[in-house]
């Protein structure tokens, strides 16, 4: 789907916010208002790898992914979770309105929630459930993809760097210095290669420890 392709192509977690806003600016719902709010811990969960369990409720603040009121887009910022509906002050005159709250979740993890106002058509034709299911799956795919990228990056750093000095090891040289050298040669540019060696390094390490060495 267009939404799946748009989300999966994002490089960093913050990009998903702008992606959703851009997508839904062209795919508005039939109801009066629509709000999508993500738990402020959503981005942190990508880096930490922790599950987003809502056993104790959401975080104190929510990130507004998308907010439409009376056909107008509201600023996307953080809002107090206790307000439930961003900017709502009970000022709608006239008839009563139906607000539907649905969780953004995957399995037992909760990312946030959506708010639909007067969206009876999506209830009657049962499209709301299928739409929610696709959105939840796409957000979880994005999160798992970013987690995998971070893990691969950490593994690559462990593979190419010396843990004691944080300098590139032999594999790091093969992956970084040699390609750079070949590129400079192809452009006929000069470069300097410096070799440094310390005599009796083992004696220093044995006497003063590897940290001092």
Short mmCIF file of C-alpha atoms in Angstrom, two decimals:
data_model
loop_
_atom_site.label_atom_id
_atom_site.label_comp_id
_atom_site.label_asym_id
_atom_site.label_seq_id
_atom_site.Cartn_x
_atom_site.Cartn_y
_atom_site.Cartn_z
CA UNK A 1 0.00 0.00 0.00
CA UNK A 2 1.01 3.65 -0.33
CA UNK A 3 1.09 4.04 3.44
CA UNK A 4 3.28 0.96 3.97
CA UNK A 5 5.77 2.10 1.34
CA UNK A 6 5.87 5.61 2.77
CA UNK A 7 6.49 4.45 6.34
CA UNK A 8 9.02 1.71 5.51
CA UNK A 9 11.16 4.15 3.52
CA UNK A 10 11.78 6.43 6.51
CA UNK A 11 15.36 6.62 7.76
CA UNK A 12 14.91 7.95 11.29
CA UNK A 13 12.08 7.75 13.78
CA UNK A 14 11.16 11.42 13.59
CA UNK A 15 10.46 11.01 9.87
CA UNK A 16 7.44 8.86 10.58
CA UNK A 17 5.62 11.86 12.01
CA UNK A 18 5.97 13.95 8.86
CA UNK A 19 5.17 10.88 6.74
CA UNK A 20 1.83 10.34 8.46
CA UNK A 21 0.97 14.02 8.26
CA UNK A 22 1.75 14.17 4.55
CA UNK A 23 -0.12 10.96 3.78
CA UNK A 24 -3.29 11.86 5.65
CA UNK A 25 -3.35 15.38 4.31
CA UNK A 26 -4.29 13.66 1.04
CA UNK A 27 -6.44 10.90 2.56
CA UNK A 28 -8.77 12.67 4.97
CA UNK A 29 -11.59 10.84 6.69
CA UNK A 30 -15.27 11.50 6.36
CA UNK A 31 -15.73 12.49 9.99
CA UNK A 32 -15.53 15.97 11.43
CA UNK A 33 -12.27 15.56 13.34
CA UNK A 34 -9.40 13.11 13.44
CA UNK A 35 -6.44 12.85 15.83
CA UNK A 36 -3.46 10.50 15.95
CA UNK A 37 -1.32 10.63 19.09
CA UNK A 38 1.81 8.59 19.82
CA UNK A 39 3.16 7.88 23.28
CA UNK A 40 6.23 10.03 23.93
CA UNK A 41 8.10 6.81 24.74
CA UNK A 42 7.60 5.49 21.19
CA UNK A 43 10.85 6.90 19.81
CA UNK A 44 12.79 5.85 22.92
CA UNK A 45 11.55 2.27 22.54
CA UNK A 46 13.28 2.02 19.17
CA UNK A 47 16.68 2.74 20.73
CA UNK A 48 16.18 0.96 24.06
CA UNK A 49 14.40 -2.09 22.65
CA UNK A 50 11.96 -1.99 25.57
CA UNK A 51 8.37 -3.05 25.09
CA UNK A 52 5.69 -0.36 25.13
CA UNK A 53 3.37 -1.87 27.71
CA UNK A 54 0.44 0.30 28.78
CA UNK A 55 -0.14 -1.55 32.04
CA UNK A 56 0.19 1.70 33.98
CA UNK A 57 -1.32 3.91 31.29
CA UNK A 58 0.39 6.13 28.76
CA UNK A 59 3.21 8.55 29.45
CA UNK A 60 2.39 12.01 30.81
CA UNK A 61 2.67 13.53 27.33
CA UNK A 62 1.69 12.43 23.83
CA UNK A 63 3.21 13.38 20.48
CA UNK A 64 0.58 14.67 18.03
CA UNK A 65 1.18 12.86 14.75
CA UNK A 66 -1.84 14.35 13.08
CA UNK A 67 -4.65 16.61 14.25
CA UNK A 68 -7.53 17.80 12.08
CA UNK A 69 -10.36 19.90 13.47
CA UNK A 70 -13.15 21.28 11.29
CA UNK A 71 -11.03 20.44 8.26
CA UNK A 72 -8.06 22.46 9.50
CA UNK A 73 -4.71 20.96 10.49
CA UNK A 74 -3.56 21.79 14.00
CA UNK A 75 0.12 22.19 14.98
CA UNK A 76 1.87 18.89 15.66
CA UNK A 77 3.47 19.13 19.06
CA UNK A 78 3.42 17.42 22.45
CA UNK A 79 0.24 17.56 24.47
CA UNK A 80 -0.81 16.57 27.97
CA UNK A 81 -2.18 13.03 27.96
CA UNK A 82 -4.95 14.04 30.37
CA UNK A 83 -6.54 16.27 27.74
CA UNK A 84 -7.38 13.17 25.61
CA UNK A 85 -8.41 15.27 22.59
CA UNK A 86 -5.92 18.03 21.72
CA UNK A 87 -7.45 21.48 21.85
CA UNK A 88 -10.90 20.25 22.86
CA UNK A 89 -12.67 22.68 25.17
CA UNK A 90 -16.27 21.52 24.83
CA UNK A 91 -17.17 24.51 22.68
CA UNK A 92 -18.92 22.64 19.84
CA UNK A 93 -22.42 24.08 19.72
CA UNK A 94 -25.62 22.27 18.80
CA UNK A 95 -26.03 18.51 18.50
CA UNK A 96 -24.14 15.84 20.35
CA UNK A 97 -21.08 14.29 18.74
CA UNK A 98 -19.68 10.77 18.81
CA UNK A 99 -15.99 10.43 19.69
CA UNK A 100 -14.35 7.06 19.16
CA UNK A 101 -11.03 6.25 20.85
CA UNK A 102 -9.00 3.38 19.44
CA UNK A 103 -5.52 2.22 20.52
CA UNK A 104 -2.56 2.16 18.18
CA UNK A 105 -1.02 -1.15 19.14
CA UNK A 106 0.62 -4.34 18.00
CA UNK A 107 -0.02 -7.47 20.06
CA UNK A 108 0.48 -6.40 23.69
CA UNK A 109 2.38 -3.18 22.95
CA UNK A 110 0.63 0.17 22.73
CA UNK A 111 2.04 3.05 20.64
CA UNK A 112 -0.70 5.60 21.31
CA UNK A 113 -4.30 6.12 20.25
CA UNK A 114 -6.56 7.57 17.57
CA UNK A 115 -9.64 9.73 17.95
CA UNK A 116 -12.43 9.77 15.37
CA UNK A 117 -15.31 12.23 15.57
CA UNK A 118 -18.66 11.47 13.86
CA UNK A 119 -17.14 8.80 11.62
CA UNK A 120 -20.26 6.65 11.33
CA UNK A 121 -19.58 5.66 7.72
CA UNK A 122 -16.36 3.91 8.73
CA UNK A 123 -18.27 2.04 11.44
CA UNK A 124 -21.15 1.04 9.22
CA UNK A 125 -18.99 -0.32 6.40
CA UNK A 126 -16.51 -1.88 8.87
CA UNK A 127 -13.59 -0.14 7.20
CA UNK A 128 -12.36 1.32 10.49
CA UNK A 129 -11.09 -2.04 11.76
CA UNK A 130 -9.20 -2.95 8.58
CA UNK A 131 -7.72 0.56 8.38
CA UNK A 132 -6.58 0.41 12.02
CA UNK A 133 -5.09 -3.04 11.55
CA UNK A 134 -2.98 -1.90 8.58
CA UNK A 135 -1.79 1.22 10.38
CA UNK A 136 -0.74 -0.73 13.48
CA UNK A 137 1.15 -3.32 11.43
CA UNK A 138 2.95 -0.64 9.41
CA UNK A 139 4.06 1.25 12.52
CA UNK A 140 5.36 -1.97 14.09
CA UNK A 141 7.23 -2.85 10.88
CA UNK A 142 8.86 0.56 10.97
CA UNK A 143 9.88 0.17 14.60
CA UNK A 144 11.33 -3.32 14.12
CA UNK A 145 13.17 -2.20 10.98
CA UNK A 146 14.80 0.70 12.82
CA UNK A 147 15.72 -1.58 15.73
CA UNK A 148 17.41 -3.99 13.33
CA UNK A 149 19.35 -1.15 11.73
CA UNK A 150 20.60 0.00 15.14
CA UNK A 151 21.66 -3.52 16.10
CA UNK A 152 23.51 -3.97 12.82
CA UNK A 153 25.24 -0.65 13.37
CA UNK A 154 26.36 -1.72 16.85
CA UNK A 155 27.58 -5.09 15.56
CA UNK A 156 29.52 -3.37 12.80
CA UNK A 157 31.19 -1.09 15.34
CA UNK A 158 32.16 -4.07 17.51
CA UNK A 159 33.58 -5.79 14.43
CA UNK A 160 35.63 -2.88 13.12
CA UNK A 161 36.83 -1.08 16.27
CA UNK A 162 39.16 -1.95 19.10
CA UNK A 163 37.15 -1.98 22.33
CA UNK A 164 40.05 -0.64 24.40
CA UNK A 165 41.09 2.35 22.30
CA UNK A 166 37.97 2.82 20.14
CA UNK A 167 40.29 3.01 17.12
CA UNK A 168 39.71 1.08 13.92
CA UNK A 169 41.18 -2.42 13.96
CA UNK A 170 42.45 -4.33 10.92
CA UNK A 171 38.89 -4.99 9.71
CA UNK A 172 38.08 -1.31 10.15
CA UNK A 173 41.10 -0.39 8.06
CA UNK A 174 40.01 -2.82 5.33
CA UNK A 175 36.49 -1.38 5.29
CA UNK A 176 37.36 2.32 5.56
CA UNK A 177 40.97 3.24 4.87
CA UNK A 178 41.62 1.04 1.85
CA UNK A 179 38.50 2.17 -0.08
CA UNK A 180 39.42 5.78 0.75
CA UNK A 181 42.97 5.22 -0.51
CA UNK A 182 41.69 3.71 -3.76
CA UNK A 183 39.30 6.62 -4.23
CA UNK A 184 42.11 9.15 -3.79
CA UNK A 185 44.29 7.25 -6.24
CA UNK A 186 41.49 7.24 -8.80
CA UNK A 187 41.18 11.02 -8.42
CA UNK A 188 44.99 11.36 -8.53
CA UNK A 189 45.02 13.11 -5.17
CA UNK A 190 47.74 12.84 -2.55
CA UNK A 191 47.35 11.27 0.85
CA UNK A 192 49.57 10.63 3.84
CA UNK A 193 49.76 7.29 5.62
CA UNK A 194 51.33 7.41 9.08
CA UNK A 195 52.53 4.31 10.91
CA UNK A 196 53.27 4.56 14.63
CA UNK A 197 54.77 1.89 16.85
CA UNK A 198 55.76 1.77 20.52
CA UNK A 199 58.56 -0.47 21.72
CA UNK A 200 58.01 -2.79 24.67
CA UNK A 201 54.25 -2.11 24.74
CA UNK A 202 53.63 -5.39 26.53
CA UNK A 203 55.85 -4.33 29.42
CA UNK A 204 53.88 -1.09 29.78
CA UNK A 205 50.58 -2.97 29.80
CA UNK A 206 51.85 -5.55 32.27
CA UNK A 207 53.23 -2.92 34.67
CA UNK A 208 50.64 -0.12 34.42
CA UNK A 209 47.59 -1.89 33.02
CA UNK A 210 45.91 -1.78 29.62
CA UNK A 211 44.04 1.45 30.40
CA UNK A 212 47.30 3.36 30.92
CA UNK A 213 48.88 1.54 28.00
#
